[in-house]
Short mmCIF file of C-alpha atoms (C1' of nucleotides) in Angstrom, two decimals:
data_model
loop_
_atom_site.label_atom_id
_atom_site.label_comp_id
_atom_site.label_asym_id
_atom_site.label_seq_id
_atom_site.Cartn_x
_atom_site.Cartn_y
_atom_site.Cartn_z
CA MET U 721 75.64 -8.27 15.07
CA ILE U 722 72.55 -6.36 15.99
CA SER U 723 71.68 -3.46 13.71
CA ASP U 724 71.49 0.18 14.77
CA LYS U 725 67.84 0.16 13.89
CA LYS U 726 67.12 -2.81 16.13
CA LEU U 727 69.00 -1.15 19.01
CA GLU U 728 66.95 1.99 18.58
CA THR U 729 63.74 -0.02 18.47
CA ALA U 730 64.73 -1.70 21.73
CA LEU U 731 65.53 1.71 23.26
CA LYS U 732 62.13 3.01 22.22
CA GLN U 733 60.35 -0.13 23.37
CA TYR U 734 61.90 -0.35 26.84
CA PHE U 735 62.65 3.25 27.73
CA GLY U 736 60.61 5.39 25.34
CA PHE U 737 63.64 7.31 24.01
CA SER U 738 64.21 7.63 20.31
CA LYS U 739 67.90 8.54 20.36
CA PHE U 740 70.99 7.35 22.24
CA ARG U 741 73.17 9.82 24.07
CA SER U 742 76.82 10.16 23.25
CA GLY U 743 78.72 7.03 24.29
CA GLN U 744 75.74 4.85 25.14
CA LYS U 745 75.54 2.96 21.88
CA GLU U 746 79.25 2.24 21.84
CA VAL U 747 79.10 0.79 25.36
CA ILE U 748 76.03 -1.31 24.56
CA ARG U 749 77.58 -2.63 21.35
CA ASN U 750 80.66 -3.78 23.27
CA LEU U 751 78.58 -5.56 25.85
CA LEU U 752 76.41 -7.24 23.24
CA SER U 753 79.55 -8.61 21.62
CA ARG U 754 80.51 -9.91 25.06
CA GLU U 755 83.38 -7.50 25.53
CA SER U 756 84.00 -6.24 29.05
CA THR U 757 84.09 -2.48 29.14
CA LEU U 758 85.26 0.36 31.34
CA ALA U 759 83.15 3.39 30.53
CA ILE U 760 84.40 6.76 31.75
CA LEU U 761 81.53 9.04 30.79
CA PRO U 762 80.58 12.39 32.30
CA THR U 763 77.53 12.64 34.51
CA GLY U 764 74.26 12.95 32.69
CA THR U 765 75.22 10.55 29.92
CA GLY U 766 72.71 7.98 31.12
CA LYS U 767 75.18 5.33 32.18
CA SER U 768 72.57 3.16 33.95
CA LEU U 769 70.60 2.81 30.75
CA CYS U 770 73.53 0.92 29.18
CA TYR U 771 73.29 -2.11 31.45
CA GLN U 772 69.53 -1.91 31.79
CA LEU U 773 69.01 -2.16 28.04
CA VAL U 774 71.50 -5.02 27.69
CA GLY U 775 69.72 -6.90 30.49
CA LYS U 776 66.44 -6.36 28.69
CA ILE U 777 67.76 -7.52 25.34
CA TYR U 778 69.33 -10.68 26.80
CA LYS U 779 66.43 -11.34 29.17
CA LYS U 780 68.94 -12.54 31.73
CA PRO U 781 69.81 -11.19 35.19
CA VAL U 782 72.18 -8.29 35.78
CA VAL U 783 74.13 -7.88 39.02
CA ILE U 784 75.09 -4.32 39.92
CA VAL U 785 77.66 -3.54 42.61
CA SER U 786 76.91 -0.10 44.04
CA PRO U 787 78.56 1.83 46.89
CA LEU U 788 75.55 3.31 48.69
CA ILE U 789 72.23 1.96 49.90
CA SER U 790 70.53 5.23 48.93
CA LEU U 791 71.89 4.90 45.41
CA MET U 792 70.57 1.36 45.11
CA GLN U 793 67.17 2.39 46.42
CA ASP U 794 66.99 5.22 43.89
CA GLN U 795 67.81 2.91 41.02
CA VAL U 796 65.32 0.30 42.18
CA GLU U 797 62.65 2.97 42.45
CA GLN U 798 63.42 4.28 38.97
CA LEU U 799 63.26 0.81 37.47
CA ARG U 800 60.02 0.01 39.24
CA PHE U 801 58.61 3.31 38.04
CA ALA U 802 59.54 2.26 34.53
CA GLY U 803 57.46 -0.87 35.01
CA GLU U 804 60.25 -3.25 35.94
CA LYS U 805 59.05 -5.42 38.82
CA LYS U 806 61.80 -8.00 39.22
CA VAL U 807 64.30 -5.67 40.85
CA ILE U 808 65.91 -5.85 44.27
CA ALA U 809 68.45 -4.02 46.40
CA LEU U 810 70.02 -6.69 48.55
CA THR U 811 70.99 -4.64 51.61
CA SER U 812 70.93 -4.65 55.39
CA VAL U 813 67.76 -2.55 55.18
CA LEU U 814 65.79 -5.68 54.23
CA SER U 815 64.34 -7.68 57.10
CA PHE U 816 66.13 -10.92 57.89
CA LYS U 817 63.30 -12.97 56.36
CA ARG U 818 63.03 -10.98 53.16
CA LYS U 819 66.77 -11.02 52.71
CA GLU U 820 66.94 -14.76 53.27
CA TYR U 821 64.15 -15.30 50.77
CA ALA U 822 65.72 -13.01 48.19
CA VAL U 823 69.15 -14.62 48.51
CA SER U 824 67.73 -18.10 47.97
CA HIS U 825 65.56 -16.99 45.05
CA LEU U 826 67.99 -14.75 43.17
CA SER U 827 67.00 -16.20 39.82
CA GLN U 828 63.59 -14.54 40.15
CA PHE U 829 65.15 -11.12 39.72
CA ASP U 830 66.32 -9.36 36.59
CA PHE U 831 68.27 -6.61 38.32
CA ILE U 832 70.11 -7.30 41.59
CA TYR U 833 71.80 -4.41 43.37
CA LEU U 834 74.27 -4.98 46.21
CA ALA U 835 77.23 -3.44 48.04
CA PRO U 836 80.65 -5.10 47.82
CA GLU U 837 80.40 -6.03 51.52
CA MET U 838 77.40 -8.21 50.76
CA LEU U 839 79.65 -10.37 48.60
CA ASN U 840 81.40 -11.60 51.75
CA LYS U 841 78.41 -13.73 52.47
CA LYS U 842 78.88 -17.29 51.30
CA GLU U 843 75.17 -17.83 50.60
CA VAL U 844 75.08 -14.76 48.36
CA VAL U 845 78.06 -15.82 46.26
CA GLU U 846 76.84 -19.42 46.04
CA ASN U 847 73.48 -18.28 44.76
CA LEU U 848 75.03 -15.79 42.36
CA PHE U 849 77.06 -18.66 40.98
CA GLN U 850 73.82 -20.44 39.95
CA LEU U 851 72.74 -17.54 37.74
CA ASP U 852 73.33 -17.19 34.04
CA LEU U 853 74.28 -13.53 34.11
CA ALA U 854 73.71 -11.12 31.27
CA LEU U 855 76.14 -8.74 32.92
CA PHE U 856 78.19 -7.99 36.00
CA VAL U 857 78.24 -4.25 36.62
CA VAL U 858 80.39 -2.11 38.91
CA ASP U 859 78.79 1.29 39.30
CA GLU U 860 80.92 4.21 40.54
CA ALA U 861 83.93 2.05 39.74
CA HIS U 862 86.42 4.70 40.88
CA CYS U 863 85.52 3.52 44.40
CA ILE U 864 87.76 0.50 43.74
CA SER U 865 90.73 2.84 43.62
CA LYS U 866 89.49 5.61 45.89
CA TRP U 867 87.95 3.58 48.70
CA GLY U 868 89.32 0.07 48.29
CA PRO U 869 92.80 0.27 49.81
CA ASP U 870 92.03 2.23 52.99
CA PHE U 871 88.29 2.62 53.55
CA ARG U 872 86.16 -0.18 52.16
CA PRO U 873 88.55 -3.03 51.44
CA ASP U 874 85.80 -5.28 50.11
CA TYR U 875 86.09 -3.21 46.96
CA LEU U 876 89.38 -5.00 46.39
CA GLY U 877 87.66 -8.40 46.28
CA LEU U 878 85.60 -7.77 43.15
CA GLY U 879 88.22 -9.13 40.75
CA GLU U 880 88.40 -12.38 42.70
CA LEU U 881 84.60 -12.59 42.69
CA ARG U 882 84.57 -12.20 38.90
CA ARG U 883 86.95 -15.12 38.69
CA GLU U 884 84.70 -17.23 40.91
CA LEU U 885 81.75 -16.35 38.70
CA ASN U 886 83.77 -17.56 35.73
CA PHE U 887 84.46 -14.12 34.22
CA PRO U 888 81.04 -12.74 33.30
CA THR U 889 80.94 -9.88 30.79
CA THR U 890 81.55 -6.85 32.95
CA LEU U 891 80.76 -3.18 32.74
CA ALA U 892 82.61 -0.76 35.03
CA LEU U 893 81.13 2.75 35.12
CA THR U 894 82.54 6.03 36.39
CA ALA U 895 82.46 9.73 35.60
CA THR U 896 85.97 10.67 36.67
CA ALA U 897 89.11 8.60 36.41
CA THR U 898 92.68 9.62 35.82
CA LYS U 899 94.96 7.23 33.95
CA ARG U 900 96.15 6.00 37.32
CA VAL U 901 92.61 5.29 38.60
CA GLU U 902 91.81 3.60 35.29
CA GLU U 903 94.81 1.30 35.80
CA ASP U 904 93.66 0.50 39.35
CA ILE U 905 90.17 -0.42 38.17
CA ILE U 906 91.42 -2.57 35.31
CA GLY U 907 94.13 -4.20 37.41
CA ASN U 908 91.70 -5.13 40.10
CA LEU U 909 88.71 -6.24 38.04
CA PHE U 910 90.29 -7.69 34.94
CA GLY U 911 93.94 -8.40 35.67
CA THR U 912 95.51 -9.10 32.31
CA GLN U 913 92.23 -9.84 30.52
CA LYS U 914 91.19 -7.73 27.58
CA VAL U 915 89.01 -4.73 28.37
CA LYS U 916 87.62 -2.01 26.15
CA VAL U 917 87.97 1.46 27.56
CA ILE U 918 85.57 4.16 26.46
CA ARG U 919 86.66 7.53 27.71
CA HIS U 920 84.97 10.83 27.08
CA SER U 921 86.31 14.17 28.28
CA VAL U 922 85.73 15.11 31.93
CA ASP U 923 85.51 18.71 30.81
CA ARG U 924 82.25 20.52 31.37
CA PRO U 925 82.49 23.66 29.29
CA ASN U 926 79.49 25.32 30.89
CA ILE U 927 81.15 25.42 34.32
CA PHE U 928 83.31 28.50 34.80
CA LEU U 929 86.36 27.68 36.94
CA ALA U 930 87.55 30.07 39.64
CA VAL U 931 89.89 29.98 42.64
CA GLU U 932 89.79 32.67 45.29
CA LYS U 933 92.66 33.03 47.72
CA VAL U 934 91.89 34.36 51.17
CA ALA U 935 94.17 35.28 54.06
CA ASN U 936 92.14 33.91 56.94
CA GLN U 937 88.86 32.45 58.00
CA LYS U 938 87.11 35.76 58.59
CA GLU U 939 87.80 36.85 55.06
CA LYS U 940 86.65 33.47 53.80
CA ASN U 941 83.36 33.74 55.66
CA LYS U 942 82.76 37.22 54.30
CA LYS U 943 83.42 35.99 50.81
CA VAL U 944 80.98 33.10 51.26
CA ILE U 945 78.24 35.50 52.30
CA LYS U 946 78.96 37.80 49.36
CA LEU U 947 78.92 34.91 46.94
CA VAL U 948 75.70 33.28 48.11
CA GLU U 949 74.01 36.67 48.10
CA ARG U 950 75.07 37.45 44.56
CA LEU U 951 75.06 34.12 42.77
CA LYS U 952 71.97 32.55 41.34
CA ALA U 953 70.68 29.70 43.53
CA PRO U 954 70.51 26.78 43.99
CA GLY U 955 74.07 26.13 45.04
CA LEU U 956 76.29 23.73 46.93
CA ILE U 957 79.07 24.50 49.38
CA TYR U 958 81.53 21.70 50.11
CA PHE U 959 83.47 21.37 53.38
CA SER U 960 86.06 18.96 54.74
CA SER U 961 84.63 19.36 58.23
CA LYS U 962 81.15 18.47 59.46
CA LYS U 963 81.29 21.08 62.19
CA LYS U 964 82.22 23.86 59.78
CA ALA U 965 79.43 22.80 57.43
CA ASP U 966 76.89 23.22 60.25
CA GLU U 967 78.49 26.44 61.43
CA ILE U 968 78.52 28.14 58.04
CA ALA U 969 74.98 26.96 57.27
CA GLN U 970 73.95 28.69 60.49
CA MET U 971 75.91 31.80 59.56
CA ILE U 972 74.30 32.07 56.12
CA ARG U 973 70.88 31.58 57.69
CA GLN U 974 71.54 34.45 60.07
CA LYS U 975 73.00 36.86 57.56
CA THR U 976 70.81 36.26 54.52
CA LYS U 977 67.25 35.33 53.74
CA LEU U 978 68.30 32.15 51.98
CA ASN U 979 67.02 28.70 52.87
CA VAL U 980 70.05 26.72 53.94
CA SER U 981 70.69 23.31 55.42
CA SER U 982 73.67 21.07 56.06
CA TYR U 983 74.34 17.52 54.96
CA HIS U 984 77.02 15.20 56.34
CA ALA U 985 77.51 11.76 57.89
CA GLY U 986 76.93 13.18 61.37
CA ARG U 987 73.26 13.81 60.60
CA SER U 988 70.60 11.15 61.00
CA ALA U 989 69.44 9.16 58.00
CA ILE U 990 66.03 10.80 58.17
CA ASP U 991 67.53 14.32 58.26
CA ARG U 992 69.75 13.52 55.32
CA TYR U 993 66.83 12.18 53.37
CA THR U 994 64.73 15.25 54.17
CA VAL U 995 67.46 17.71 53.24
CA GLN U 996 68.09 16.00 49.93
CA GLN U 997 64.37 15.90 49.11
CA GLN U 998 63.91 19.57 49.95
CA PHE U 999 66.87 20.46 47.79
CA MET U 1000 65.56 18.38 44.89
CA LEU U 1001 62.16 20.07 45.17
CA GLY U 1002 63.70 23.52 45.07
CA LYS U 1003 62.85 24.38 48.66
CA LEU U 1004 66.48 24.94 49.65
CA ASP U 1005 68.79 27.52 48.10
CA VAL U 1006 72.04 26.22 49.54
CA ILE U 1007 73.34 22.99 51.02
CA CYS U 1008 76.48 23.04 53.15
CA ALA U 1009 77.82 19.54 52.73
CA THR U 1010 80.79 17.25 53.20
CA SER U 1011 81.80 14.68 50.61
CA ALA U 1012 78.93 12.54 51.93
CA PHE U 1013 76.61 14.52 49.67
CA GLY U 1014 76.33 14.06 45.99
CA MET U 1015 76.60 10.56 44.58
CA GLY U 1016 73.40 9.88 42.72
CA VAL U 1017 72.10 13.42 43.22
CA ASN U 1018 70.72 14.33 39.86
CA LYS U 1019 69.49 17.88 40.17
CA LYS U 1020 69.73 19.62 36.84
CA ASN U 1021 69.81 23.30 37.76
CA ILE U 1022 72.55 23.65 40.39
CA ARG U 1023 74.14 26.97 39.44
CA TYR U 1024 77.25 27.06 41.60
CA VAL U 1025 79.52 24.86 43.67
CA ILE U 1026 81.73 26.60 46.21
CA HIS U 1027 84.52 24.79 48.03
CA TYR U 1028 85.13 26.14 51.50
CA HIS U 1029 88.06 23.78 52.00
CA LEU U 1030 90.67 22.43 49.65
CA PRO U 1031 89.47 19.02 48.35
CA ALA U 1032 91.67 15.94 48.66
CA ASP U 1033 92.40 15.70 44.94
CA LEU U 1034 91.28 16.87 41.53
CA GLU U 1035 89.16 13.75 40.98
CA SER U 1036 87.03 14.56 44.01
CA TYR U 1037 86.94 18.17 42.93
CA LEU U 1038 85.64 17.29 39.49
CA GLN U 1039 83.07 14.89 40.90
CA GLU U 1040 81.81 17.64 43.18
CA ILE U 1041 81.76 20.57 40.77
CA GLY U 1042 80.30 18.24 38.15
CA ARG U 1043 77.03 18.41 40.03
CA ALA U 1044 76.56 21.94 38.72
CA GLY U 1045 74.94 22.80 35.43
CA ARG U 1046 73.59 19.47 34.36
CA ASP U 1047 70.95 21.34 32.40
CA GLY U 1048 73.78 22.64 30.24
CA GLN U 1049 73.29 26.21 31.41
CA GLN U 1050 76.17 28.35 32.55
CA SER U 1051 77.32 27.61 36.09
CA ILE U 1052 80.33 28.44 38.22
CA ALA U 1053 82.77 26.54 40.46
CA ILE U 1054 84.68 28.57 43.03
CA LEU U 1055 87.42 27.10 45.18
CA LEU U 1056 88.11 29.25 48.24
CA TYR U 1057 91.65 28.62 49.29
CA GLN U 1058 93.46 29.58 52.45
CA GLU U 1059 97.04 28.36 52.66
CA SER U 1060 96.56 26.55 55.94
CA ASP U 1061 93.75 24.43 54.43
CA VAL U 1062 96.28 22.00 53.10
CA GLY U 1063 97.07 21.02 56.69
CA LEU U 1064 93.56 19.67 57.13
CA GLN U 1065 93.93 17.36 54.14
CA ARG U 1066 97.36 16.23 55.35
CA ARG U 1067 95.85 15.43 58.70
CA LEU U 1068 93.03 13.43 57.09
CA ILE U 1069 95.61 11.38 55.20
CA ASP U 1070 97.46 10.71 58.47
CA MET U 1071 94.25 9.72 60.20
CA THR U 1072 93.28 7.21 57.52
CA LEU U 1073 96.56 5.46 56.96
CA PRO U 1074 98.00 3.30 59.74
CA GLU U 1075 101.59 3.81 60.92
CA ASP U 1076 104.15 1.03 60.46
CA GLU U 1077 104.09 0.32 64.18
CA MET U 1078 100.36 -0.22 64.13
CA ILE U 1079 100.52 -2.39 61.04
CA GLN U 1080 103.15 -4.59 62.71
CA TYR U 1081 101.05 -4.87 65.86
CA TYR U 1082 97.81 -5.81 64.15
CA MET U 1083 99.39 -8.16 61.66
CA ASP U 1084 101.06 -10.00 64.57
CA ASN U 1085 98.10 -10.12 66.93
CA ALA U 1086 95.28 -11.56 64.89
CA GLN U 1087 93.24 -13.33 67.52
CA LYS U 1088 93.04 -10.40 69.91
CA LEU U 1089 91.30 -8.11 67.47
CA THR U 1090 87.68 -9.09 67.70
CA GLY U 1091 85.32 -6.27 68.52
CA HIS U 1092 87.34 -3.27 69.56
CA ALA U 1093 89.88 -2.99 66.79
CA GLY U 1094 88.58 0.31 65.37
CA GLU U 1095 88.53 1.29 61.72
CA GLN U 1096 92.21 0.88 61.04
CA GLY U 1097 92.13 -2.44 62.89
CA GLU U 1098 89.32 -3.70 60.67
CA LEU U 1099 91.19 -2.57 57.61
CA LEU U 1100 94.38 -4.34 58.69
CA ASP U 1101 92.31 -7.38 59.55
CA TYR U 1102 91.29 -7.53 55.91
CA TYR U 1103 94.92 -7.52 54.74
CA ARG U 1104 95.89 -10.11 57.36
CA LYS U 1105 93.14 -12.43 56.13
CA GLN U 1106 94.54 -12.02 52.62
CA GLY U 1107 97.68 -13.63 53.98
CA LEU U 1108 99.93 -10.65 53.22
CA SER U 1109 103.16 -10.14 55.16
CA SER U 1110 103.41 -7.11 57.42
CA GLU U 1111 106.25 -5.86 55.22
CA ARG U 1112 104.02 -6.00 52.15
CA VAL U 1113 101.22 -4.17 53.98
CA LYS U 1114 103.62 -1.47 55.13
CA GLU U 1115 104.68 -1.10 51.52
CA ILE U 1116 101.06 -0.79 50.37
CA PHE U 1117 100.29 1.98 52.84
CA SER U 1118 103.53 3.79 52.27
CA ARG U 1119 102.78 3.83 48.53
CA ARG U 1120 99.25 4.92 49.30
CA ARG U 1121 100.50 7.79 51.41
CA SER U 1122 102.85 9.09 48.75
CA ASP U 1123 100.13 8.78 46.10
CA LYS U 1124 97.72 10.80 48.21
CA ILE U 1125 100.30 13.46 48.94
CA LYS U 1126 101.14 13.63 45.25
CA ASN U 1127 97.45 14.12 44.42
CA LEU U 1128 97.15 16.78 47.09
CA ASN U 1129 100.11 18.62 45.59
CA GLU U 1130 98.46 18.42 42.17
CA ILE U 1131 95.33 20.20 43.36
CA LEU U 1132 97.54 22.72 45.17
CA ALA U 1133 99.28 23.39 41.89
CA TYR U 1134 95.85 23.83 40.31
CA THR U 1135 94.97 26.57 42.77
CA ASN U 1136 98.22 28.34 41.91
CA THR U 1137 98.32 27.91 38.18
CA HIS U 1138 98.82 30.99 36.05
CA HIS U 1139 97.65 29.13 32.98
CA CYS U 1140 94.20 28.09 31.92
CA ARG U 1141 92.54 26.03 34.68
CA ARG U 1142 90.56 24.01 32.19
CA ALA U 1143 93.70 23.10 30.30
CA TYR U 1144 95.34 22.08 33.60
CA ILE U 1145 92.47 19.72 34.43
CA LYS U 1146 92.41 18.16 30.99
CA LYS U 1147 96.11 17.51 31.22
CA TYR U 1148 95.73 15.98 34.69
CA PHE U 1149 93.17 13.54 33.33
CA GLY U 1150 95.44 12.64 30.45
CA GLU U 1151 93.34 14.27 27.77
CA LYS U 1152 94.64 15.78 24.59
CA ASP U 1153 93.73 19.40 24.48
CA ASN U 1154 93.01 20.88 21.10
CA GLN U 1155 90.80 23.61 22.41
CA ILE U 1156 91.81 27.21 22.14
CA HIS U 1157 91.45 28.64 25.61
CA ASP U 1158 90.49 32.16 26.34
CA ARG U 1159 89.76 33.79 29.64
CA SER U 1160 86.05 33.33 29.38
CA CYS U 1161 86.44 29.74 30.58
CA CYS U 1162 88.32 30.28 33.82
CA GLN U 1163 89.81 32.81 36.17
CA LEU U 1164 93.55 32.74 36.49
CA SER U 1165 95.69 32.82 39.58
CA GLY U 1166 95.84 36.26 41.17
CA GLU U 1167 92.87 37.64 39.28
CA GLU U 1168 90.12 38.86 41.48
CA LEU U 1169 86.62 37.60 40.92
CA PRO U 1170 84.66 40.78 40.29
CA LEU U 1171 81.96 40.30 42.87
CA LYS U 1172 80.19 43.53 42.01
CA GLU U 1173 79.80 42.36 38.48
CA LEU U 1174 78.80 38.88 39.51
CA LYS U 1175 75.62 40.43 40.69
CA MET U 1176 75.10 41.37 37.08
CA ILE U 1177 75.12 37.73 36.13
CA LYS U 1178 72.11 37.25 38.27
CA THR U 1179 70.18 40.34 37.26
CA GLU U 1180 71.09 40.17 33.62
CA LYS U 1181 70.26 36.52 33.53
CA GLU U 1182 66.89 37.18 35.00
CA ASN U 1183 66.21 39.86 32.43
CA ILE U 1184 67.11 37.81 29.44
CA LYS U 1185 64.32 35.68 28.11
CA ASN U 1186 65.36 32.29 26.77
CA PHE U 1187 68.74 32.71 28.37
CA ASP U 1188 71.28 30.64 26.49
CA ASP U 1189 74.97 29.87 26.69
CA ASN U 1190 75.92 32.54 24.20
CA SER U 1191 74.31 35.30 26.17
CA TYR U 1192 76.13 34.12 29.28
CA GLN U 1193 79.39 34.07 27.40
CA ARG U 1194 78.70 37.70 26.49
CA VAL U 1195 78.17 38.57 30.14
CA ILE U 1196 81.33 36.78 31.20
CA ARG U 1197 83.29 38.56 28.49
CA LYS U 1198 81.95 41.84 29.70
CA LEU U 1199 82.82 41.00 33.28
CA PHE U 1200 86.39 40.19 32.56
CA ASN U 1201 86.90 42.91 29.97
CA LEU U 1202 87.54 40.49 27.18
"C1'" DC T 1334 100.19 20.12 61.81
"C1'" DG T 1335 98.65 24.71 62.11
"C1'" DT T 1336 94.79 27.53 62.98
"C1'" DT T 1337 91.47 29.20 65.98
"C1'" DA T 1338 88.57 29.91 69.98
"C1'" DC T 1339 88.69 31.05 74.39
"C1'" DA T 1340 90.35 31.70 79.12
"C1'" DC T 1341 93.35 34.37 81.66
"C1'" DC T 1342 96.09 38.35 82.99
"C1'" DT T 1343 96.99 43.11 83.83
"C1'" DG T 1344 95.28 46.61 86.98
"C1'" DT T 1345 90.80 49.16 85.89
"C1'" DA T 1346 90.49 49.55 79.03
"C1'" DT T 1347 83.58 47.44 76.62
"C1'" DA T 1348 91.69 46.56 75.61
"C1'" DG T 1349 95.27 43.95 74.06
"C1'" DG T 1350 98.72 40.40 74.80
"C1'" DT T 1351 99.76 35.52 75.97
"C1'" DG T 1352 98.98 30.65 76.77
"C1'" DT T 1353 96.50 26.42 75.94
"C1'" DA T 1354 93.35 23.03 74.34
"C1'" DA T 1355 90.49 21.46 70.60
"C1'" DC T 1356 89.96 20.12 65.95
"C1'" DG T 1357 89.76 17.51 61.31
"C1'" DG T 1358 85.70 12.74 55.91
"C1'" DT T 1359 83.80 9.03 53.10
"C1'" DG T 1360 79.76 3.40 54.53
"C1'" DC T 1361 78.82 -1.17 54.39
"C1'" DT T 1362 77.11 -5.31 57.51
"C1'" DA T 1363 76.31 -7.94 61.77
"C1'" DT T 1364 74.93 -8.37 66.42
"C1'" DA T 1365 73.34 -7.47 70.76
"C1'" DC T 1366 70.87 -4.55 73.38
"C1'" DT T 1367 66.86 -1.37 74.80
#
DNA sequence: CGTTACACCTGTATAGGTGTAACGGTGCTATACT
């Protein structure tokens, strides 16, 4: 057993920090005693440091499965900046030659990042098999549950890969997981093997929670303008439609003096990169984004997150609002809700999940599928290759559909709750709630957000030197007559 | 599935009612082409 002092020396030596953040030491201790761990820690805990330090201590390679190329590139850059040279992101961005070289010389690297799709390649798995791994890491592990079954099925193959690699010590990391998502992750990665779960609260006390009901789109647009004019920038506005994101960005640009841009999968890689950089550097006040924006974005001073559309579920909602207030300062999350918005989410569910008829067709007609099968075709192709019966696949998607609808109803109930919103969220994530709630933490259903007074938040905040949480709490109390 | 934008109609209104079509997210990798 390694002593606390030795751990802290290692932390100082490799990363220059003198103290661990909450949760880090516990995770690292587990891994050093060769215990696989699922760590559910809020953003800003320094989750990456956990596996990086363990890799350093063992002086053996670490493999990290990550969902996005941009995320891998960020991590690689950070590690290189910290003086770590033997790092690689094994992605399609590499030239054929460099990739081929890297794959056949994996043992030369200490940190190897890759997407789950890369693990389909025989050469990659064969070369991974040769390594004596310090750790196998799954970053953003909620993707197993959220994306695996109907978007990126290769996420479902990670458990099998672990078996092939002879069960390396594994660390699964995520910021938001309900009990149900936790079960999905464990079931997939570990089966019946023992896993330690470290779960900290998803609650972020410095984010004020509000829901604003509107009758129609016009009213919603007006409210958006009012909010972005009054709230302290920078801020994020989330949409479930790329077109609307562009449209509202344009509208804000026309009606205010704010610097605004949009971010979604419909924009080119270079545009997306530029927008994110500008935002990080403080040159943009507002980004109008779809769910494409956010993973790995570590901007500390985002002051508000507005949702223009109803999100798919509370997990997504918490991921997205969790990008606010990472500096610990008071921030606000406002969900704008129009009753018809739920139809959009229902439609998205329908679009993703194949109908029974389609499942039957694709499961029966394997050889015809090459090339033009479309997204659902590719997905069904995955299940067919797993050797599942069409009945079983129908069952999987029918279950998936009812789960998604259930989650949608949960976030609907959140918008309508007459009780404390924070308490509702804690309960949803299966947390015990010993906190005494007062109305300074959230706005209840039917209460109007006092927009006039919100302006005070901005001005008063600007007037107060060394603005701290307490002074904000005073302002909030004043606002809501508490 | 339900909203919304827009064309069309009436019959002469910088108007109001009706009908219809459009629309709606998340990414990896491989491969063949320009």
